[in-house]
Amino acid sequence: MRDALFRGVRLLDPASGLDRVGELLVRDGRIADLGGGLGVPDGAEVIEGDGAVLCPGLVDMRASLGEPGFEYRETIASAAQAAAAGGVTTLACLPDSLPAIDDPALVRLLAARGEEIGSLSILPYGAVTRGCAGEALAELGLLREAGAVAFSDGARSIGPALLMRQALSYARGFGAMIVQHPEEPTLAAGGAATEGPLATRLGLSGIPAAAEAIQVARDISLSRLTGGAVHFSRISTAEALALVRRAKEEGIAVTCDTAPPYFDLNETAIGDFRTYAKLSPPLRPESDRQAVCAALVDGTIDAIASDHQPRDADDKRLPFAQATPGGAGLATLLAVTLVLVHNGTLPLSRAIGFITAGPAKLLGASAGRLAAGGAADLCLFHPERAWQVVAGSLPGKAQNTPFDGRALEGRVLGTWKKGRLVFG
Amino acid sequence: MNRGPTKLAYAHRHLLAIEGLEPAEIAHLLDLAESYVLLNRSGQTARDLLRGKTLINLFFEDSTRTRTSFELAGKRLGADVINMSVATSSVNKGETLLDTAATLNAMQCDLLAVRHAQSGAPSLLAQKVGAAVINAGDGMHEHPTQALLDALTIRRRKGRLEGLNVAICGDIAHSRVARSNIHLLTAMGGHVRLVGPPNLLPAGIEELGAAVFHDMKSGLAEADIVMMLRLQRERMTGGEVPSAREFFRFFGLDSEKLAYARPDALVMHPGPMNRGVEIESRVADDPERSVIGEQVEMGVAVRMAVLDTLARGPRRNI
């Protein structure tokens, strides 16, 4: 492979605090050098940045791939296309596929499929329980040994307190965190929207915000009890965020992420029964959206995940309560995160940190940084270039975006995986 | 929306909800229904009006009463009326819904009355069919023709809607009738009082403009109308209400509780009634106070007005 020199780029590496205009040299799939005044090696390809931002390839800590089991929604290959177009080069995939990722061979298979496709490193989560069925513990030790990056039951909340206690306690011995969908199952059962005036008006069964807070409060207590690390996925309410904030002050091993819909949309997006905006957890009132923004600013939230959940038209063209929740998120992760920069909520380097260094640290992955000697996983983007989200013309197979019609600023110009151009 | 001098009396293709209708549109439908009450009582029909038009009653949920009312309304206006009951037992109901839409389009139906257990199902169907869609009750969302017939009943008895106190009692949480009535009555200047145990009042319902009470004495105070709602049997077995007798003790309408309302207060019920659960027979059958039978009569007239109004719009080809 020829050497490649990025020239005239704004080098942005939240992990090291680097933010300067300069050059970056790629050799043999690795970052050979970066900084200022690098000369052009003989025969090197020169990529002119014209002031665009060059940051680490994005790290998405929560996505479903559709494969195995739901290939009609998305395959690993089509998700990889969407990821590349969105600047994502490392992705942690949920285990609640069919079959569930509860066997070491399946962990190895997924990682190998990523290697085979070449544009995306896949970090598989292992199932907490066999079949992600919420009953018996899966073989956490063997899964970890095979490369499971952490444990989760995906969209299913780990319900019984005793089971959660065992999972936290046992996983601790293998140095892995439990990634929880924080929603008390009995309170959430049958719900389609956040409980409140909007759900009442539409005649939809509500899920109270308390369902999230109760599970978060309980699991914080269990983390305190066991010493096991708990991570709450796409946290969405002010009440739960206040609990996490307090637990962090106390030094408990608790972390959390959110996803773009929860800081960019509120419950009114479901409008007149728009099923593309039916998500889990459901979109929340404006006050919760603002609380999520505030928790990003003060660092209560550690990462932003795409929460990519591919759905087919048949999953969504249904009466609201029957439609499958979930939104496509890979292609919009960067641009919706940049909304927080354009509206003055976050500086650029912090925003990018939430989708690179932040999740990489949580996952214990070496990705998400610009460092000499590291893999040349790179994302080149123009922070102001405008585009519009149009369901039906997104990269990849899944088109179920809750951001349909949204005008965004921030476009990926190119994505490189181990020095090889995979998008752009 | 066109608000110029050429504004239509009713400016929508469908009747999916009361929410969003202008007071003038509601008044138009009620006035037209009033004329059909007189026509029906005279024993005459208007069989030319909808001659050559097809009304399909598409019921995904059983309802003899509402379906029959739509059927009669259609026939009195001369429409060809087809009743379709679709089994709801199939695993994937949604597929049935859109498959049915395709079938209906092929049949060139003009008017479609839809009853479905899922909130929003008629809206979804309306996006996919060429016919004008009438929501005949969807989940816990709305039941617009019921609210219209209730309003017509009240208006004929009391001469107005504005300024009246209407107490709606019982299981508000699961009631599409309650929601449509709240929208309609508040739009027309009425005052709605909701009475029920807190767990049968949905979150944020007061934001629709209704006052909330948890006992019949304060809830029925100054009420001109006492509207009782049906409590589903399966809700009285401990999940939401401990027992039928406990519910009746606190929220069932008997003569004693009716005395909390104005002396000339009228009693209404959308039917079918659970006698001895939400209403005592003596009250339900009291000719001085109960207008429950009249509601059924108004139902036919209101549905004639709705069919007549919507049939004037063009059919879209899809």
XYZ file of C-alpha atoms in Angstrom:
742
model
C 0.000 0.000 0.000
C 1.285 3.498 -0.859
C 1.959 5.909 1.947
C -0.722 8.533 2.327
C -0.295 12.027 3.683
C -3.239 14.065 4.886
C -2.290 17.696 4.482
C -4.052 20.835 5.644
C -6.405 18.973 7.953
C -7.629 19.978 11.379
C -6.270 17.099 13.452
C -8.696 16.406 16.232
C -7.969 13.754 18.828
C -10.053 14.111 21.990
C -8.116 11.282 23.677
C -4.895 13.305 23.691
C -6.367 16.778 23.504
C -4.781 17.350 20.098
C -6.560 20.004 18.038
C -4.401 21.708 15.438
C -4.035 22.134 11.732
C -1.360 19.829 10.452
C -0.496 16.618 8.652
C -0.906 12.927 9.274
C 1.082 10.214 7.580
C -0.272 6.729 7.029
C 2.117 3.862 6.335
C 1.266 0.156 6.151
C -2.178 0.736 7.599
C -0.866 2.549 10.632
C -0.433 6.142 11.636
C 3.290 6.697 11.084
C 3.415 10.284 12.264
C 1.222 13.284 12.862
C 1.684 16.920 13.643
C 3.179 19.818 11.692
C 5.832 20.124 9.034
C 5.786 16.537 7.843
C 7.335 16.242 4.420
C 5.814 14.262 1.579
C 7.554 10.889 1.347
C 8.465 9.680 -2.139
C 5.512 8.158 -3.928
C 3.042 9.068 -1.225
C -0.522 9.930 -2.079
C -1.412 13.395 -0.804
C -4.893 14.023 0.485
C -5.648 17.714 0.759
C -7.911 18.467 3.695
C -8.764 22.072 2.877
C -9.433 22.593 6.569
C -11.711 19.596 7.027
C -11.518 17.759 10.341
C -9.548 14.520 10.577
C -10.498 12.569 13.672
C -10.278 8.931 14.743
C -12.720 6.595 13.024
C -15.855 6.688 15.135
C -16.495 4.061 17.795
C -20.133 3.080 18.133
C -20.767 1.251 21.356
C -24.287 0.063 20.612
C -25.744 -1.224 17.370
C -27.726 -4.199 16.143
C -26.596 -5.677 12.871
C -29.576 -7.794 11.836
C -27.254 -10.728 11.288
C -27.556 -13.479 12.336
C -31.292 -14.028 12.164
C -32.803 -10.828 10.803
C -31.067 -10.476 7.454
C -34.241 -9.084 5.891
C -33.638 -5.998 8.009
C -29.894 -5.681 7.576
C -26.839 -7.785 6.967
C -23.401 -7.206 8.407
C -22.291 -6.128 4.934
C -25.055 -3.539 4.572
C -24.530 -2.275 8.127
C -20.840 -1.938 7.309
C -21.742 0.271 4.331
C -23.856 2.492 6.550
C -21.119 2.558 9.167
C -18.450 3.547 6.655
C -20.660 6.307 5.261
C -21.162 7.522 8.805
C -17.462 7.513 9.644
C -17.760 4.532 12.002
C -14.818 2.088 11.937
C -15.393 0.214 15.204
C -18.732 -1.043 16.400
C -19.916 -3.012 19.403
C -22.826 -5.173 18.350
C -25.643 -6.354 20.552
C -26.044 -10.050 21.284
C -29.837 -10.359 20.986
C -29.689 -11.739 17.475
C -31.066 -15.084 16.391
C -29.347 -17.119 17.672
C -28.252 -14.924 20.550
C -24.518 -14.461 20.998
C -24.334 -16.781 23.997
C -21.716 -19.171 22.684
C -17.980 -18.473 22.299
C -18.041 -19.688 18.702
C -20.562 -16.999 17.806
C -18.397 -14.289 19.367
C -15.481 -15.432 17.254
C -17.675 -15.653 14.175
C -18.855 -12.058 14.449
C -15.364 -10.705 14.996
C -14.172 -12.747 12.022
C -17.003 -11.423 9.828
C -15.777 -7.921 10.616
C -12.236 -8.866 9.608
C -13.573 -10.408 6.408
C -15.533 -7.302 5.433
C -12.527 -5.196 6.267
C -14.123 -1.805 6.755
C -15.361 -2.321 10.290
C -14.011 -3.845 13.490
C -16.835 -5.696 15.197
C -16.622 -5.944 18.967
C -19.292 -8.434 19.988
C -21.171 -8.167 23.249
C -21.818 -11.497 24.870
C -25.253 -12.391 26.182
C -25.753 -12.065 29.930
C -28.281 -14.895 29.884
C -28.641 -17.887 27.614
C -30.621 -16.907 24.533
C -30.908 -13.411 26.056
C -33.995 -14.967 27.629
C -33.476 -13.463 31.061
C -33.272 -16.738 32.967
C -29.974 -18.591 33.292
C -26.528 -16.965 33.102
C -24.635 -17.549 29.877
C -21.035 -18.758 29.953
C -19.622 -15.333 30.665
C -16.076 -16.525 31.223
C -15.869 -18.469 27.978
C -17.540 -15.625 26.090
C -15.063 -13.152 27.534
C -12.165 -15.411 26.600
C -13.496 -15.562 23.042
C -13.440 -11.777 22.862
C -16.783 -10.542 24.205
C -16.206 -6.899 24.964
C -18.868 -6.736 27.705
C -22.200 -8.378 28.484
C -25.726 -7.354 27.666
C -29.131 -8.829 26.952
C -29.660 -6.205 24.243
C -33.132 -4.755 24.131
C -34.220 -6.869 27.087
C -33.805 -5.405 30.533
C -32.315 -7.752 33.093
C -35.394 -7.940 35.258
C -35.022 -10.006 38.431
C -32.795 -8.338 41.023
C -31.201 -11.639 41.965
C -30.199 -12.351 38.369
C -28.691 -8.874 38.020
C -26.800 -9.336 41.243
C -25.335 -12.623 40.029
C -24.448 -11.169 36.639
C -22.684 -8.120 38.093
C -20.862 -10.162 40.657
C -19.770 -12.943 38.306
C -18.801 -10.671 35.397
C -16.658 -8.634 37.781
C -14.349 -11.607 38.137
C -13.696 -11.467 34.405
C -13.254 -7.703 34.400
C -16.310 -7.028 32.242
C -19.184 -4.641 32.686
C -22.883 -5.421 32.391
C -24.652 -3.226 29.852
C -28.209 -2.761 31.011
C -31.323 -1.561 29.184
C -32.662 0.449 32.114
C -36.379 -0.181 32.064
C -38.347 -1.944 34.787
C -40.129 -4.596 32.695
C -43.486 -4.773 34.467
C -43.986 -0.996 34.391
C -42.993 -0.864 30.740
C -45.042 -3.858 29.583
C -47.331 -3.010 26.695
C -46.238 0.635 26.613
C -45.670 2.419 23.318
C -44.840 5.995 24.315
C -43.787 7.994 27.356
C -46.640 8.196 29.823
C -48.066 11.700 29.880
C -50.418 14.061 28.092
C -49.249 13.138 24.584
C -49.689 9.377 25.060
C -53.024 10.054 26.710
C -54.198 12.163 23.766
C -53.153 9.525 21.242
C -54.682 6.731 23.305
C -51.368 4.898 23.638
C -50.335 2.899 26.681
C -47.625 4.817 28.468
C -44.261 3.880 29.907
C -43.613 6.119 32.911
C -40.230 7.795 33.298
C -40.128 6.020 36.663
C -39.569 2.712 34.830
C -36.093 3.940 33.881
C -35.288 5.517 37.232
C -36.350 2.456 39.219
C -34.067 0.137 37.268
C -31.169 2.601 37.436
C -31.604 3.073 41.189
C -31.773 -0.665 41.781
C -28.762 -1.467 39.647
C -26.696 1.266 41.296
C -27.470 -0.409 44.617
C -26.495 -3.787 43.193
C -23.287 -2.342 41.797
C -22.502 -0.938 45.235
C -23.260 -4.351 46.730
C -21.224 -6.425 44.287
C -18.542 -4.044 43.089
C -19.511 -5.044 39.547
C -19.507 -2.390 36.821
C -22.869 -1.447 35.356
C -23.388 0.589 32.214
C -26.778 2.035 31.349
C -27.593 2.248 27.662
C -29.307 5.211 26.011
C -30.372 6.810 29.193
C -33.170 9.258 28.515
C -34.704 10.844 31.612
C -33.748 13.610 34.019
C -34.614 11.424 36.987
C -32.306 8.562 35.993
C -29.494 10.951 35.084
C -29.666 12.515 38.539
C -29.226 9.051 40.056
C -26.217 8.296 37.848
C -24.664 11.672 38.684
C -24.951 10.990 42.407
C -23.629 7.431 42.058
C -20.589 8.664 40.158
C -19.888 11.211 42.901
C -20.028 8.359 45.359
C -17.462 6.461 43.290
C -19.673 3.567 42.262
C -18.676 1.714 39.081
C -21.452 3.154 36.958
C -21.323 4.636 33.458
C -23.912 5.443 30.825
C -24.479 6.439 27.235
C -27.246 8.104 25.330
C -28.194 8.126 21.660
C -28.872 11.000 19.233
C -32.699 10.761 19.340
C -32.660 11.493 23.069
C -30.812 14.788 22.777
C -32.127 15.898 19.401
C -35.792 14.863 19.400
C -38.585 14.875 21.904
C -41.823 12.926 22.114
C -43.650 15.248 19.720
C -41.729 13.514 16.901
C -44.242 10.666 17.117
C -46.804 13.237 15.971
C -49.707 11.534 14.312
C -48.624 7.946 15.018
C -45.249 8.135 13.185
C -43.822 4.684 13.772
C -40.299 5.622 12.611
C -40.127 7.671 15.796
C -41.209 4.715 17.921
C -38.078 3.885 19.866
C -37.067 2.024 22.991
C -36.901 3.736 25.393
C -39.632 5.957 23.994
C -38.889 9.572 23.086
C -39.350 11.800 26.103
C -40.772 15.242 26.866
C -38.671 18.324 26.135
C -37.556 18.674 29.772
C -35.891 15.249 29.624
C -34.219 16.089 26.305
C -32.721 19.162 27.951
C -31.583 17.075 30.912
C -29.747 14.723 28.529
C -27.973 17.728 26.975
C -27.007 18.991 30.432
C -25.679 15.551 31.390
C -23.505 15.518 28.261
C -22.130 18.913 29.236
C -21.319 17.946 32.833
C -19.934 14.524 31.905
C -22.565 12.398 33.617
C -22.953 10.709 30.237
C -19.807 8.951 29.022
C -20.610 8.203 25.405
C -23.049 8.681 22.549
C -24.049 5.472 20.749
C -25.894 5.202 17.448
C -28.351 2.678 18.932
C -28.729 1.499 15.336
C -31.761 -0.805 15.189
C -32.511 -1.823 11.614
C -36.197 -2.354 10.810
C -37.994 -3.406 7.691
C -41.038 -1.570 6.308
C -43.226 -4.440 7.521
C -41.961 -3.854 11.057
C -43.059 -0.236 10.888
C -46.162 -0.038 8.644
C -48.405 -1.046 11.494
C -50.631 0.610 14.057
C -48.282 2.412 16.439
C -48.536 0.036 19.392
C -47.841 -2.965 17.147
C -44.893 -1.448 15.272
C -41.430 -2.662 16.296
C -39.482 0.022 18.139
C -36.044 1.107 16.952
C -34.384 3.526 14.578
C -31.518 3.347 12.097
C -28.656 5.437 13.430
C -25.268 4.695 11.870
C -25.401 7.191 9.021
C -26.631 10.042 11.213
C -24.512 9.512 14.343
C -21.889 12.133 13.515
C -24.119 14.824 12.050
C -26.721 14.699 14.819
C -23.941 14.791 17.414
C -22.591 17.882 15.658
C -25.935 19.611 16.255
C -24.711 19.967 19.847
C -21.663 21.826 18.540
C -23.562 24.078 16.161
C -26.042 25.093 18.848
C -23.273 25.849 21.322
C -23.939 23.006 23.771
C -20.530 21.349 23.381
C -17.138 22.275 21.928
C -16.197 20.202 18.882
C -13.525 18.147 20.604
C -15.841 17.079 23.421
C -18.606 16.158 20.986
C -16.192 14.007 18.978
C -14.878 12.534 22.217
C -18.328 11.122 22.919
C -18.173 9.093 19.706
C -14.481 8.138 19.771
C -12.393 8.133 22.946
C -15.388 7.940 25.313
C -16.847 4.669 24.076
C -13.376 3.223 23.339
C -12.426 3.691 26.969
C -15.627 2.033 28.187
C -15.043 -0.923 25.880
C -11.348 -1.161 26.673
C -10.631 -0.858 22.964
C -7.477 0.587 21.456
C -9.560 2.348 18.787
C -10.804 5.913 18.925
C -7.504 7.780 19.030
C -4.950 9.343 16.710
C -1.638 7.972 17.889
C 1.580 7.230 16.078
C 1.859 3.477 15.767
C -1.895 2.933 16.056
C -4.176 1.624 13.330
C -5.031 4.270 10.723
C -8.776 4.238 11.361
C -9.757 7.720 10.295
C -12.749 9.896 9.610
C -12.448 13.062 7.535
C -15.456 15.328 7.763
C -16.593 18.804 6.981
C -18.345 20.112 10.085
C -20.544 22.646 8.308
C -21.495 20.981 5.058
C -25.283 20.655 4.964
C -27.378 17.692 3.929
C -30.845 16.385 4.514
C -31.816 13.027 5.968
C -34.153 11.226 3.586
C -35.532 7.831 4.562
C -35.155 5.698 1.462
C -31.821 7.089 0.371
C -29.640 6.350 3.375
C -26.574 4.155 2.891
C -27.098 0.500 3.819
C -30.326 -1.404 3.970
C -32.125 -0.019 7.019
C -34.068 3.154 6.218
C -36.055 3.533 9.429
C -34.568 6.802 10.583
C -36.407 8.876 13.183
C -34.656 11.917 11.648
C -36.431 11.699 8.280
C -36.522 15.153 6.715
C -34.078 16.650 9.227
C -31.584 19.131 7.787
C -28.142 18.545 9.285
C -24.721 20.116 9.106
C -21.663 17.896 9.043
C -20.782 15.512 6.303
C -18.325 12.636 6.209
C -15.908 13.175 3.303
C -13.939 9.978 3.732
C -13.496 7.005 6.026
C -10.327 4.919 6.236
C -9.960 1.549 7.908
C -6.370 0.486 8.607
C -5.271 3.045 6.059
C -7.595 1.845 3.309
C -10.303 4.151 1.964
C -13.664 2.477 2.701
C -15.938 5.413 2.021
C -15.594 8.671 0.123
C -56.012 25.414 5.720
C -58.261 27.619 3.645
C -59.812 30.240 5.864
C -61.084 32.493 3.093
C -64.684 33.226 2.203
C -64.993 29.933 0.295
C -64.242 27.898 3.429
C -66.004 24.569 3.442
C -68.448 23.650 6.171
C -66.269 20.616 6.837
C -62.727 20.865 5.545
C -61.383 17.319 5.900
C -61.411 14.207 3.732
C -61.932 11.885 6.670
C -63.373 11.855 10.158
C -60.516 10.358 12.164
C -60.801 12.338 15.380
C -62.696 15.125 17.074
C -59.393 16.685 18.097
C -58.503 19.247 15.487
C -62.053 19.982 14.325
C -63.182 23.608 14.411
C -66.273 24.433 16.492
C -68.001 25.486 13.249
C -67.334 22.068 11.729
C -68.760 20.315 14.761
C -71.801 22.616 14.665
C -72.266 21.887 10.961
C -72.336 18.135 11.571
C -74.733 18.531 14.496
C -77.073 20.814 12.521
C -77.142 18.402 9.608
C -77.764 15.494 11.996
C -80.646 17.435 13.524
C -82.332 17.530 10.133
C -81.890 13.765 9.829
C -83.547 13.234 13.204
C -86.641 14.941 11.818
C -86.471 12.978 8.573
C -86.109 9.661 10.402
C -88.995 10.456 12.721
C -91.210 11.348 9.767
C -90.654 7.828 8.419
C -89.164 9.180 5.210
C -85.776 8.357 3.723
C -83.343 10.181 1.460
C -82.364 7.316 -0.762
C -81.156 9.493 -3.629
C -78.382 11.133 -1.660
C -75.853 8.317 -1.616
C -77.256 6.289 -4.498
C -74.423 4.490 -6.259
C -72.026 5.044 -3.359
C -70.566 2.164 -1.389
C -70.122 2.142 2.374
C -68.013 -0.616 3.865
C -68.186 -1.255 7.591
C -64.787 -2.689 8.368
C -64.839 -4.005 11.915
C -61.710 -5.558 13.372
C -63.432 -5.594 16.752
C -66.930 -6.811 17.501
C -69.590 -4.147 17.899
C -73.142 -4.943 16.989
C -74.438 -1.558 18.081
C -72.098 0.762 16.178
C -71.987 -1.407 13.084
C -75.761 -1.624 12.914
C -76.045 2.126 13.358
C -73.664 2.790 10.451
C -75.469 0.192 8.356
C -78.836 1.783 8.964
C -77.473 5.273 8.317
C -75.974 4.182 5.008
C -79.125 2.415 3.882
C -81.385 5.330 4.761
C -79.267 7.478 2.451
C -79.412 4.918 -0.344
C -75.799 3.687 -0.195
C -74.803 0.107 -0.882
C -73.640 -1.146 2.497
C -71.233 -4.022 2.989
C -70.234 -5.358 6.391
C -66.784 -6.849 6.734
C -65.765 -8.428 10.005
C -62.106 -9.264 9.997
C -60.863 -11.937 12.371
C -58.456 -10.461 14.843
C -57.022 -13.772 15.903
C -54.333 -13.904 13.222
C -50.851 -13.318 14.551
C -49.968 -10.366 12.367
C -52.949 -8.051 12.473
C -51.055 -5.196 10.835
C -50.467 -7.130 7.652
C -54.151 -7.802 7.502
C -54.828 -4.103 7.845
C -52.749 -3.048 4.844
C -53.716 -6.070 2.807
C -57.308 -5.114 3.469
C -56.603 -1.574 2.318
C -55.372 -2.901 -1.014
C -58.485 -5.045 -1.350
C -60.756 -2.112 -0.587
C -59.055 0.071 -3.175
C -59.672 -2.597 -5.772
C -63.351 -2.560 -4.798
C -63.706 1.202 -5.401
C -65.339 1.827 -2.053
C -66.400 5.415 -1.297
C -66.873 5.408 2.442
C -65.182 3.280 5.022
C -66.203 3.011 8.667
C -63.374 1.403 10.637
C -63.373 -0.085 14.115
C -60.010 -1.349 15.354
C -58.500 -2.313 18.710
C -55.343 -0.315 17.978
C -55.101 3.445 18.452
C -54.225 5.095 15.151
C -55.245 2.180 12.911
C -57.849 4.274 10.987
C -55.218 6.992 10.372
C -52.868 4.396 8.944
C -55.622 3.023 6.743
C -56.611 6.530 5.621
C -53.109 7.004 4.198
C -53.538 3.949 2.022
C -57.119 3.970 0.757
C -58.997 6.125 -1.700
C -62.180 6.109 0.355
C -63.165 8.636 2.994
C -62.434 6.998 6.336
C -64.644 7.316 9.396
C -63.118 6.262 12.670
C -65.734 4.040 14.302
C -63.570 3.648 17.407
C -59.817 2.982 17.589
C -58.238 1.519 20.688
C -58.108 4.070 23.470
C -57.808 6.974 21.045
C -61.110 8.336 19.722
C -64.674 7.485 18.844
C -65.793 10.654 17.072
C -69.302 9.638 16.018
C -70.075 8.662 19.622
C -69.071 12.134 20.832
C -71.180 13.718 18.099
C -74.239 11.667 18.996
C -73.731 12.455 22.691
C -73.497 16.163 21.857
C -76.615 16.027 19.699
C -78.522 14.290 22.495
C -77.404 16.909 25.005
C -78.068 19.839 22.683
C -81.595 18.689 21.897
C -82.424 18.231 25.578
C -80.628 21.250 27.017
C -80.763 23.558 23.999
C -77.032 24.221 24.084
C -73.588 22.806 24.861
C -71.899 25.999 25.947
C -71.607 26.459 29.681
C -72.937 23.021 30.581
C -71.200 20.905 33.216
C -70.698 17.372 31.946
C -69.395 14.762 34.369
C -67.798 11.727 32.687
C -67.389 8.908 35.185
C -65.543 5.631 35.504
C -62.765 4.109 33.404
C -61.446 7.201 31.637
C -58.016 5.648 31.052
C -59.154 3.071 28.534
C -61.988 5.079 27.039
C -61.955 6.461 23.506
C -65.478 7.742 24.177
C -64.171 9.914 27.015
C -61.371 11.368 24.909
C -63.628 12.291 21.986
C -66.186 13.785 24.346
C -63.576 15.872 26.149
C -62.345 17.309 22.841
C -65.826 18.010 21.553
C -67.386 19.447 24.681
C -64.452 21.713 25.524
C -64.316 22.932 21.908
C -67.995 23.871 22.178
C -67.611 25.737 25.464
C -68.756 23.000 27.834
C -67.056 22.171 31.134
C -65.913 18.583 31.499
C -65.480 16.977 34.906
C -63.806 13.572 34.996
C -64.580 11.289 37.915
C -62.852 8.019 38.700
C -60.192 6.332 40.819
C -56.746 7.856 40.114
C -55.465 4.719 38.402
C -58.292 4.875 35.850
C -57.485 8.485 34.949
C -54.681 8.675 32.379
C -51.592 10.812 33.020
C -51.948 14.426 31.975
C -55.633 14.194 31.051
C -56.284 17.556 32.719
C -54.140 19.134 29.982
C -57.010 18.420 27.589
C -59.012 20.978 29.519
C -60.957 18.757 31.922
C -61.198 18.947 35.715
C -60.390 15.765 37.626
C -62.207 14.364 40.676
C -61.831 11.153 42.621
C -65.203 10.954 44.329
C -68.712 11.162 42.931
C -69.935 13.758 45.405
C -67.512 16.476 44.372
C -67.347 15.296 40.770
C -71.078 15.421 40.191
C -71.611 18.769 41.922
C -73.443 21.182 39.583
C -73.446 18.578 36.805
C -76.037 19.054 34.052
C -75.087 15.736 32.469
C -73.797 12.545 34.090
C -72.137 10.352 31.512
C -71.227 6.870 32.687
C -68.616 4.731 30.935
C -68.473 1.002 30.578
C -65.954 -0.764 32.800
C -64.554 -3.816 31.047
C -65.109 -7.017 33.024
C -61.446 -7.999 32.863
C -60.467 -4.824 34.724
C -62.540 -5.653 37.798
C -60.703 -8.760 38.908
C -57.902 -7.229 40.922
C -55.590 -5.736 38.304
C -57.042 -2.262 38.305
C -60.188 -2.475 40.395
C -60.424 -4.947 43.284
C -64.002 -6.039 42.621
C -67.196 -5.056 40.869
C -68.971 -4.428 44.161
C -66.240 -2.118 45.393
C -66.348 -0.181 42.142
C -70.116 0.162 42.337
C -69.916 1.281 45.964
C -67.701 4.257 45.099
C -68.238 5.006 41.413
C -71.429 3.245 40.331
C -74.342 5.552 39.610
C -77.377 5.044 41.819
C -80.152 7.415 42.860
C -78.207 8.529 45.892
C -75.154 9.601 43.925
C -77.261 11.080 41.130
C -78.701 13.421 43.780
C -75.273 15.126 43.966
C -75.874 16.450 40.448
C -78.324 19.186 39.430
C -81.971 18.195 39.915
C -82.526 18.207 36.159
C -79.310 16.383 35.330
C -79.558 13.797 32.554
C -77.946 10.363 32.618
C -76.085 8.998 29.601
C -74.179 5.820 28.767
C -72.550 4.832 25.452
C -73.574 1.211 25.962
C -73.468 -1.651 26.367
C -74.123 -1.210 30.089
C -72.914 -3.359 32.954
C -75.971 -3.049 35.159
C -75.015 -3.101 38.814
C -71.375 -2.265 38.078
C -71.213 1.278 36.765
C -74.945 1.994 36.746
C -77.986 0.834 38.654
C -81.000 -0.275 36.595
C -83.349 2.111 38.389
C -81.322 5.058 37.150
C -80.606 3.645 33.702
C -84.288 2.985 33.084
C -85.688 6.163 34.639
C -87.547 7.930 31.804
C -87.261 11.258 33.627
C -83.488 11.195 33.834
C -82.031 8.647 31.414
C -81.552 9.507 27.734
C -79.680 6.293 26.962
C -82.288 5.142 24.444
C -82.287 8.519 22.745
C -78.504 8.305 22.293
C -79.018 5.287 20.056
C -81.537 7.185 17.922
C -79.178 10.157 17.624
C -76.424 7.762 16.602
C -78.152 6.924 13.331
C -78.833 10.601 12.542
C -75.252 11.643 13.320
C -73.818 8.886 11.137
C -76.131 9.926 8.299
C -74.786 13.477 8.623
C -71.188 12.251 8.606
C -71.708 9.961 5.597
C -73.535 12.718 3.724
C -70.784 15.251 4.452
C -67.855 13.005 3.566
C -69.529 11.622 0.424
C -69.435 15.120 -1.040
C -65.639 14.932 -1.246
C -63.958 13.321 -4.265
C -62.723 9.751 -4.175
C -59.005 9.468 -4.670
C -57.592 6.783 -6.859
C -54.760 4.930 -5.187
